[in-house]
Amino acid sequence: MIKPQCPKDRIILALDVDTLEEVKELVLELKDYVGYFKIGLPLIVTYGFEAVRLIEELGGRCYYDSKFHDIPNTVQKACINLVKNNIHFFNIHIQGGSKMISGTVKAVNACCKRLDKEPPVILGVTLLSSFGQRTLTEELCVDKNIEDYVSKLAQVAYESGLDGVVASADEARRIRQQIPDKDFIIVCPATRPTWASVNDQVRVDTPRSAILSGVDYMVIGRPITTADNRIAAAQLILDEITTALEDKENEILV
Ligand code: C5P
């Protein structure tokens, strides 16, 4: 992987829909405007690999938002099964711990070698974007601010051999400083242009802010999928990304 080659590559469209018909409609309509289609839990529980094959047949690329979080042996086996089913880009929770992560990376790489396959890109999910400080402190009893907590998780991910992390744009800036490896991938969920509703997300960022913070990819769902004109919404986001990339190049960083 798979650093983005053009602005379009940077958009991962979240397909939080229930049927393969809806998947087909969104892929056909938007494949020229987004780089990847994210299959998350709502589709995985019913259609899993069938949805992946459909997207690939229609000419799209897939990001499999598996969010595995279990004991090391279980996650290793699950990830090996993903690889055997030709899933090239997926994630696990960093909160599963370094033993779970490094064991998984090792097992997956060994499996790829045996099967003569390219190793997949595996990302680590830091703290879900629906969490705010109050929930982290009061419900998870974590006595750190979100940025310190996410920064520690990113370090664990890097040292355990993951290819990148899922984190918000605010946290991306710090992760880029702390992990100098330019190939380390940062995916930012909960991206919200200023014209879109925040919905149930808490730690949201605009596409511009994500790019200026050093994010590689952004996950966007409802701002595009529920828009009256989905192509126009995707095009607006693409324009915002393109301008932000140019400004970043010219060091206009606000
Ligand atoms: O519709 P919306 O833009 O809010 O969709 C956001 C997507 O981001 C959801 O599909 C959610 O599962 C995903 N997400 C993610 N990684 C996280 C948190 C949310 O990919 N850490």
mmCIF file of C-alpha atoms and ligand atoms in Angstrom:
data_model
loop_
_atom_site.group_PDB
_atom_site.id
_atom_site.type_symbol
_atom_site.label_atom_id
_atom_site.label_comp_id
_atom_site.label_asym_id
_atom_site.label_seq_id
_atom_site.Cartn_x
_atom_site.Cartn_y
_atom_site.Cartn_z
ATOM 1 C CA MET A 1 0.000 0.000 0.000
ATOM 2 C CA ILE A 2 -1.090 2.220 -0.739
ATOM 3 C CA LYS A 3 -0.368 5.779 0.022
ATOM 4 C CA PRO A 4 -3.001 7.815 -1.829
ATOM 5 C CA GLN A 5 -2.039 8.744 -5.379
ATOM 6 C CA CYS A 6 -4.719 11.384 -5.994
ATOM 7 C CA PRO A 7 -7.396 13.291 -4.005
ATOM 8 C CA LYS A 8 -10.074 10.734 -4.865
ATOM 9 C CA ASP A 9 -7.997 7.915 -3.319
ATOM 10 C CA ARG A 10 -8.276 9.648 0.040
ATOM 11 C CA ILE A 11 -12.013 9.161 0.432
ATOM 12 C CA ILE A 12 -13.205 5.903 1.961
ATOM 13 C CA LEU A 13 -16.984 5.789 1.604
ATOM 14 C CA ALA A 14 -18.700 4.061 4.545
ATOM 15 C CA LEU A 15 -21.325 1.684 3.163
ATOM 16 C CA ASP A 16 -23.519 1.464 6.257
ATOM 17 C CA VAL A 17 -26.416 -0.075 4.335
ATOM 18 C CA ASP A 18 -28.370 -3.310 4.692
ATOM 19 C CA THR A 19 -28.633 -4.823 1.230
ATOM 20 C CA LEU A 20 -26.432 -5.752 -1.714
ATOM 21 C CA GLU A 21 -28.760 -3.751 -3.979
ATOM 22 C CA GLU A 22 -27.880 -0.596 -2.032
ATOM 23 C CA VAL A 23 -24.174 -1.512 -2.220
ATOM 24 C CA LYS A 24 -24.415 -1.902 -5.976
ATOM 25 C CA GLU A 25 -26.219 1.396 -6.424
ATOM 26 C CA LEU A 26 -23.669 3.325 -4.328
ATOM 27 C CA VAL A 27 -20.635 1.701 -5.963
ATOM 28 C CA LEU A 28 -21.890 2.326 -9.498
ATOM 29 C CA GLU A 29 -22.804 5.906 -8.684
ATOM 30 C CA LEU A 30 -19.697 6.881 -6.717
ATOM 31 C CA LYS A 31 -16.736 4.749 -7.820
ATOM 32 C CA ASP A 32 -15.303 7.638 -9.854
ATOM 33 C CA TYR A 33 -15.507 9.972 -6.845
ATOM 34 C CA VAL A 34 -14.122 7.859 -3.966
ATOM 35 C CA GLY A 35 -11.052 5.653 -3.565
ATOM 36 C CA TYR A 36 -12.402 2.847 -1.367
ATOM 37 C CA PHE A 37 -15.693 1.426 -0.130
ATOM 38 C CA LYS A 38 -15.806 0.530 3.542
ATOM 39 C CA ILE A 39 -17.682 -2.582 4.514
ATOM 40 C CA GLY A 40 -18.442 -2.382 8.206
ATOM 41 C CA LEU A 41 -20.310 -4.463 10.720
ATOM 42 C CA PRO A 42 -23.859 -3.885 9.407
ATOM 43 C CA LEU A 43 -22.956 -5.495 6.062
ATOM 44 C CA ILE A 44 -20.393 -7.952 7.407
ATOM 45 C CA VAL A 45 -22.908 -9.775 9.612
ATOM 46 C CA THR A 46 -25.175 -10.554 6.677
ATOM 47 C CA TYR A 47 -23.088 -10.520 3.516
ATOM 48 C CA GLY A 48 -19.385 -10.342 4.466
ATOM 49 C CA PHE A 49 -17.254 -11.565 1.584
ATOM 50 C CA GLU A 50 -20.167 -11.491 -0.859
ATOM 51 C CA ALA A 51 -20.257 -7.705 -0.560
ATOM 52 C CA VAL A 52 -16.482 -7.531 -1.129
ATOM 53 C CA ARG A 53 -16.700 -9.607 -4.304
ATOM 54 C CA LEU A 54 -19.578 -7.488 -5.579
ATOM 55 C CA ILE A 55 -17.665 -4.241 -5.012
ATOM 56 C CA GLU A 56 -14.569 -5.658 -6.732
ATOM 57 C CA GLU A 57 -16.598 -6.978 -9.670
ATOM 58 C CA LEU A 58 -18.046 -3.491 -10.113
ATOM 59 C CA GLY A 59 -14.528 -2.032 -10.219
ATOM 60 C CA GLY A 60 -14.305 -0.684 -6.642
ATOM 61 C CA ARG A 61 -11.716 -1.261 -3.904
ATOM 62 C CA CYS A 62 -12.587 -2.425 -0.390
ATOM 63 C CA TYR A 63 -11.624 -1.505 3.139
ATOM 64 C CA TYR A 64 -12.887 -4.201 5.502
ATOM 65 C CA ASP A 65 -13.747 -2.515 8.799
ATOM 66 C CA SER A 66 -13.526 -5.706 10.846
ATOM 67 C CA LYS A 67 -12.628 -4.023 14.181
ATOM 68 C CA PHE A 68 -11.507 -7.304 15.749
ATOM 69 C CA HIS A 69 -10.929 -7.183 19.505
ATOM 70 C CA ASP A 70 -10.485 -10.532 21.258
ATOM 71 C CA ILE A 71 -7.784 -12.750 22.749
ATOM 72 C CA PRO A 72 -4.634 -13.123 20.583
ATOM 73 C CA ASN A 73 -5.365 -16.629 19.277
ATOM 74 C CA THR A 74 -8.886 -15.730 18.149
ATOM 75 C CA VAL A 75 -7.873 -12.520 16.380
ATOM 76 C CA GLN A 76 -4.937 -14.267 14.659
ATOM 77 C CA LYS A 77 -7.233 -16.952 13.286
ATOM 78 C CA ALA A 78 -9.845 -14.428 12.192
ATOM 79 C CA CYS A 79 -7.237 -12.328 10.361
ATOM 80 C CA ILE A 80 -5.751 -15.379 8.656
ATOM 81 C CA ASN A 81 -9.238 -16.203 7.408
ATOM 82 C CA LEU A 82 -9.563 -12.674 6.020
ATOM 83 C CA VAL A 83 -6.281 -13.052 4.147
ATOM 84 C CA LYS A 84 -7.267 -16.470 2.783
ATOM 85 C CA ASN A 85 -10.423 -14.803 1.466
ATOM 86 C CA ASN A 86 -8.390 -12.143 -0.325
ATOM 87 C CA ILE A 87 -9.138 -9.226 2.010
ATOM 88 C CA HIS A 88 -6.211 -6.839 1.564
ATOM 89 C CA PHE A 89 -7.080 -3.894 3.830
ATOM 90 C CA PHE A 90 -8.645 -4.316 7.285
ATOM 91 C CA ASN A 91 -8.301 -3.359 10.937
ATOM 92 C CA ILE A 92 -8.144 -4.609 14.527
ATOM 93 C CA HIS A 93 -8.532 -2.735 17.836
ATOM 94 C CA ILE A 94 -5.257 -1.592 19.415
ATOM 95 C CA GLN A 95 -6.948 -1.945 22.789
ATOM 96 C CA GLY A 96 -6.558 -5.718 22.266
ATOM 97 C CA GLY A 97 -2.933 -5.165 23.340
ATOM 98 C CA SER A 98 0.548 -5.596 21.880
ATOM 99 C CA LYS A 99 0.519 -9.371 22.289
ATOM 100 C CA MET A 100 -2.654 -9.660 20.216
ATOM 101 C CA ILE A 101 -1.311 -7.267 17.572
ATOM 102 C CA SER A 102 2.212 -8.566 17.114
ATOM 103 C CA GLY A 103 1.007 -12.197 17.206
ATOM 104 C CA THR A 104 -1.509 -11.367 14.491
ATOM 105 C CA VAL A 105 0.974 -9.518 12.281
ATOM 106 C CA LYS A 106 3.421 -12.410 12.566
ATOM 107 C CA ALA A 107 0.799 -15.076 11.859
ATOM 108 C CA VAL A 108 -0.636 -13.168 8.892
ATOM 109 C CA ASN A 109 2.797 -12.572 7.354
ATOM 110 C CA ALA A 110 3.704 -16.252 7.741
ATOM 111 C CA CYS A 111 0.414 -17.247 6.100
ATOM 112 C CA CYS A 112 1.010 -14.842 3.184
ATOM 113 C CA LYS A 113 4.487 -16.253 2.676
ATOM 114 C CA ARG A 114 3.127 -19.794 2.634
ATOM 115 C CA LEU A 115 0.427 -18.861 0.133
ATOM 116 C CA ASP A 116 2.699 -16.600 -1.901
ATOM 117 C CA LYS A 117 0.438 -13.566 -1.356
ATOM 118 C CA GLU A 118 1.235 -9.892 -0.740
ATOM 119 C CA PRO A 119 0.812 -9.111 2.978
ATOM 120 C CA PRO A 120 -2.363 -7.101 3.662
ATOM 121 C CA VAL A 121 -2.503 -3.605 5.137
ATOM 122 C CA ILE A 122 -3.600 -3.890 8.762
ATOM 123 C CA LEU A 123 -4.619 -0.781 10.683
ATOM 124 C CA GLY A 124 -5.169 -0.335 14.409
ATOM 125 C CA VAL A 125 -8.276 1.406 15.704
ATOM 126 C CA THR A 126 -7.356 3.810 18.509
ATOM 127 C CA LEU A 127 -10.343 5.294 20.339
ATOM 128 C CA LEU A 128 -13.674 5.311 18.502
ATOM 129 C CA SER A 129 -14.677 8.737 17.217
ATOM 130 C CA SER A 130 -17.983 8.488 19.114
ATOM 131 C CA PHE A 131 -16.034 8.708 22.410
ATOM 132 C CA GLY A 132 -15.426 12.028 24.108
ATOM 133 C CA GLN A 133 -13.363 12.831 27.181
ATOM 134 C CA ARG A 134 -16.273 12.345 29.603
ATOM 135 C CA THR A 135 -16.965 8.776 28.424
ATOM 136 C CA LEU A 136 -13.273 7.897 28.425
ATOM 137 C CA THR A 137 -12.816 9.174 31.966
ATOM 138 C CA GLU A 138 -16.096 8.216 33.606
ATOM 139 C CA GLU A 139 -16.978 4.954 31.858
ATOM 140 C CA LEU A 140 -13.596 3.494 30.888
ATOM 141 C CA CYS A 141 -11.908 5.024 33.972
ATOM 142 C CA VAL A 142 -8.957 6.162 31.853
ATOM 143 C CA ASP A 143 -7.111 8.859 33.707
ATOM 144 C CA LYS A 144 -5.519 10.503 30.633
ATOM 145 C CA ASN A 145 -6.688 13.087 28.153
ATOM 146 C CA ILE A 146 -7.833 11.723 24.793
ATOM 147 C CA GLU A 147 -4.794 12.963 22.906
ATOM 148 C CA ASP A 148 -2.319 11.321 25.301
ATOM 149 C CA TYR A 149 -4.346 8.123 25.277
ATOM 150 C CA VAL A 150 -4.562 7.934 21.470
ATOM 151 C CA SER A 151 -0.897 8.847 21.131
ATOM 152 C CA LYS A 152 0.069 5.939 23.411
ATOM 153 C CA LEU A 153 -2.154 3.546 21.442
ATOM 154 C CA ALA A 154 -0.569 4.710 18.167
ATOM 155 C CA GLN A 155 2.886 4.007 19.607
ATOM 156 C CA VAL A 156 1.808 0.499 20.626
ATOM 157 C CA ALA A 157 0.414 -0.062 17.116
ATOM 158 C CA TYR A 158 3.637 1.083 15.453
ATOM 159 C CA GLU A 159 5.919 -0.924 17.724
ATOM 160 C CA SER A 160 3.739 -4.013 17.299
ATOM 161 C CA GLY A 161 4.060 -3.923 13.503
ATOM 162 C CA LEU A 162 0.782 -2.447 12.269
ATOM 163 C CA ASP A 163 0.779 -0.415 9.044
ATOM 164 C CA GLY A 164 -1.147 2.510 10.483
ATOM 165 C CA VAL A 165 -3.934 3.695 12.724
ATOM 166 C CA VAL A 166 -7.457 5.055 12.693
ATOM 167 C CA ALA A 167 -7.510 8.320 14.640
ATOM 168 C CA SER A 168 -9.087 11.775 14.476
ATOM 169 C CA ALA A 169 -7.374 14.706 12.742
ATOM 170 C CA ASP A 170 -6.492 16.445 16.040
ATOM 171 C CA GLU A 171 -4.619 13.346 17.105
ATOM 172 C CA ALA A 172 -3.073 12.814 13.649
ATOM 173 C CA ARG A 173 -0.916 15.907 13.991
ATOM 174 C CA ARG A 174 0.700 14.518 17.124
ATOM 175 C CA ILE A 175 1.015 10.994 15.716
ATOM 176 C CA ARG A 176 2.866 12.373 12.666
ATOM 177 C CA GLN A 177 5.350 14.117 14.973
ATOM 178 C CA GLN A 178 5.875 11.138 17.235
ATOM 179 C CA ILE A 179 6.141 8.466 14.510
ATOM 180 C CA PRO A 180 8.531 9.743 11.848
ATOM 181 C CA ASP A 181 7.952 6.786 9.505
ATOM 182 C CA LYS A 182 6.294 8.457 6.500
ATOM 183 C CA ASP A 183 4.746 5.179 5.374
ATOM 184 C CA PHE A 184 2.719 4.908 8.587
ATOM 185 C CA ILE A 185 -0.905 5.330 7.474
ATOM 186 C CA ILE A 186 -3.445 7.495 9.287
ATOM 187 C CA VAL A 187 -7.128 7.062 8.527
ATOM 188 C CA CYS A 188 -9.494 9.622 9.995
ATOM 189 C CA PRO A 189 -13.118 8.596 10.588
ATOM 190 C CA ALA A 190 -15.990 10.978 11.338
ATOM 191 C CA THR A 191 -15.041 13.486 8.668
ATOM 192 C CA ARG A 192 -17.596 16.255 8.412
ATOM 193 C CA PRO A 193 -17.562 19.130 5.916
ATOM 194 C CA THR A 194 -18.941 22.285 7.553
ATOM 195 C CA TRP A 195 -22.181 21.918 5.564
ATOM 196 C CA ALA A 196 -22.954 18.406 6.900
ATOM 197 C CA SER A 197 -24.696 17.246 10.081
ATOM 198 C CA VAL A 198 -22.488 15.815 12.855
ATOM 199 C CA ASN A 199 -24.985 12.948 13.553
ATOM 200 C CA ASP A 200 -23.835 10.712 16.447
ATOM 201 C CA GLN A 201 -20.121 11.489 16.072
ATOM 202 C CA VAL A 202 -18.194 13.453 18.708
ATOM 203 C CA ARG A 203 -14.578 13.947 17.567
ATOM 204 C CA VAL A 204 -15.317 15.299 14.069
ATOM 205 C CA ASP A 205 -12.996 17.099 11.616
ATOM 206 C CA THR A 206 -13.419 18.765 8.254
ATOM 207 C CA PRO A 207 -11.699 17.239 5.201
ATOM 208 C CA ARG A 208 -9.438 20.322 5.110
ATOM 209 C CA SER A 209 -8.391 19.956 8.721
ATOM 210 C CA ALA A 210 -7.758 16.240 8.193
ATOM 211 C CA ILE A 211 -5.421 16.914 5.255
ATOM 212 C CA LEU A 212 -3.544 19.713 7.028
ATOM 213 C CA SER A 213 -3.057 17.417 10.027
ATOM 214 C CA GLY A 214 -1.335 14.763 7.934
ATOM 215 C CA VAL A 215 -4.191 12.299 7.497
ATOM 216 C CA ASP A 216 -3.870 9.969 4.481
ATOM 217 C CA TYR A 217 -7.441 8.703 4.193
ATOM 218 C CA MET A 218 -10.773 9.863 5.567
ATOM 219 C CA VAL A 219 -13.842 7.741 6.202
ATOM 220 C CA ILE A 220 -17.032 9.508 5.170
ATOM 221 C CA GLY A 221 -20.503 8.029 5.232
ATOM 222 C CA ARG A 222 -23.707 9.951 5.772
ATOM 223 C CA PRO A 223 -22.535 13.355 4.441
ATOM 224 C CA ILE A 224 -22.416 11.628 1.032
ATOM 225 C CA THR A 225 -24.793 8.672 1.292
ATOM 226 C CA THR A 226 -27.750 10.670 2.659
ATOM 227 C CA ALA A 227 -27.205 13.779 0.518
ATOM 228 C CA ASP A 228 -29.958 14.750 -1.934
ATOM 229 C CA ASN A 229 -27.310 14.776 -4.656
ATOM 230 C CA ARG A 230 -24.608 12.277 -3.686
ATOM 231 C CA ILE A 231 -22.291 13.037 -6.596
ATOM 232 C CA ALA A 232 -22.424 16.762 -5.866
ATOM 233 C CA ALA A 233 -21.647 16.085 -2.176
ATOM 234 C CA ALA A 234 -18.681 13.857 -3.090
ATOM 235 C CA GLN A 235 -17.425 16.433 -5.594
ATOM 236 C CA LEU A 236 -17.575 19.215 -2.957
ATOM 237 C CA ILE A 237 -15.493 17.080 -0.603
ATOM 238 C CA LEU A 238 -13.018 16.267 -3.386
ATOM 239 C CA ASP A 239 -12.656 19.995 -4.115
ATOM 240 C CA GLU A 240 -12.032 20.705 -0.423
ATOM 241 C CA ILE A 241 -9.354 17.975 -0.294
ATOM 242 C CA THR A 242 -7.687 19.227 -3.488
ATOM 243 C CA THR A 243 -7.493 22.814 -2.199
ATOM 244 C CA ALA A 244 -6.186 21.648 1.191
ATOM 245 C CA LEU A 245 -3.466 19.558 -0.502
ATOM 246 C CA GLU A 246 -2.381 22.561 -2.589
ATOM 247 C CA ASP A 247 -2.370 24.808 0.489
ATOM 248 C CA LYS A 248 -0.378 22.249 2.435
ATOM 249 C CA GLU A 249 2.154 22.100 -0.372
ATOM 250 C CA ASN A 250 2.397 25.908 -0.212
ATOM 251 C CA GLU A 251 2.499 25.823 3.590
ATOM 252 C CA ILE A 252 -0.787 27.670 4.020
ATOM 253 C CA LEU A 253 -1.690 25.789 7.170
ATOM 254 C CA VAL A 254 -4.925 27.274 8.503
HETATM 255 O O1 C5P B 1 -21.852 8.195 8.456
HETATM 256 P P1 C5P B 1 -20.546 8.535 9.072
HETATM 257 O O2 C5P B 1 -19.683 9.449 8.225
HETATM 258 O O3 C5P B 1 -20.662 9.009 10.506
HETATM 259 O O4 C5P B 1 -19.784 7.137 9.099
HETATM 260 C C1 C5P B 1 -18.612 7.015 9.789
HETATM 261 C C2 C5P B 1 -18.074 5.659 9.605
HETATM 262 O O5 C5P B 1 -16.821 5.637 10.258
HETATM 263 C C3 C5P B 1 -18.925 4.530 10.203
HETATM 264 O O6 C5P B 1 -19.062 3.534 9.210
HETATM 265 C C4 C5P B 1 -18.073 4.004 11.339
HETATM 266 O O7 C5P B 1 -18.179 2.619 11.499
HETATM 267 C C5 C5P B 1 -16.676 4.393 10.864
HETATM 268 N N1 C5P B 1 -15.677 4.479 11.912
HETATM 269 C C6 C5P B 1 -14.443 3.991 11.614
HETATM 270 N N2 C5P B 1 -13.468 3.964 12.575
HETATM 271 C C7 C5P B 1 -13.702 4.459 13.793
HETATM 272 C C8 C5P B 1 -14.946 5.021 14.088
HETATM 273 C C9 C5P B 1 -15.933 5.016 13.103
HETATM 274 O O8 C5P B 1 -14.208 3.550 10.479
HETATM 275 N N3 C5P B 1 -12.719 4.447 14.683
#
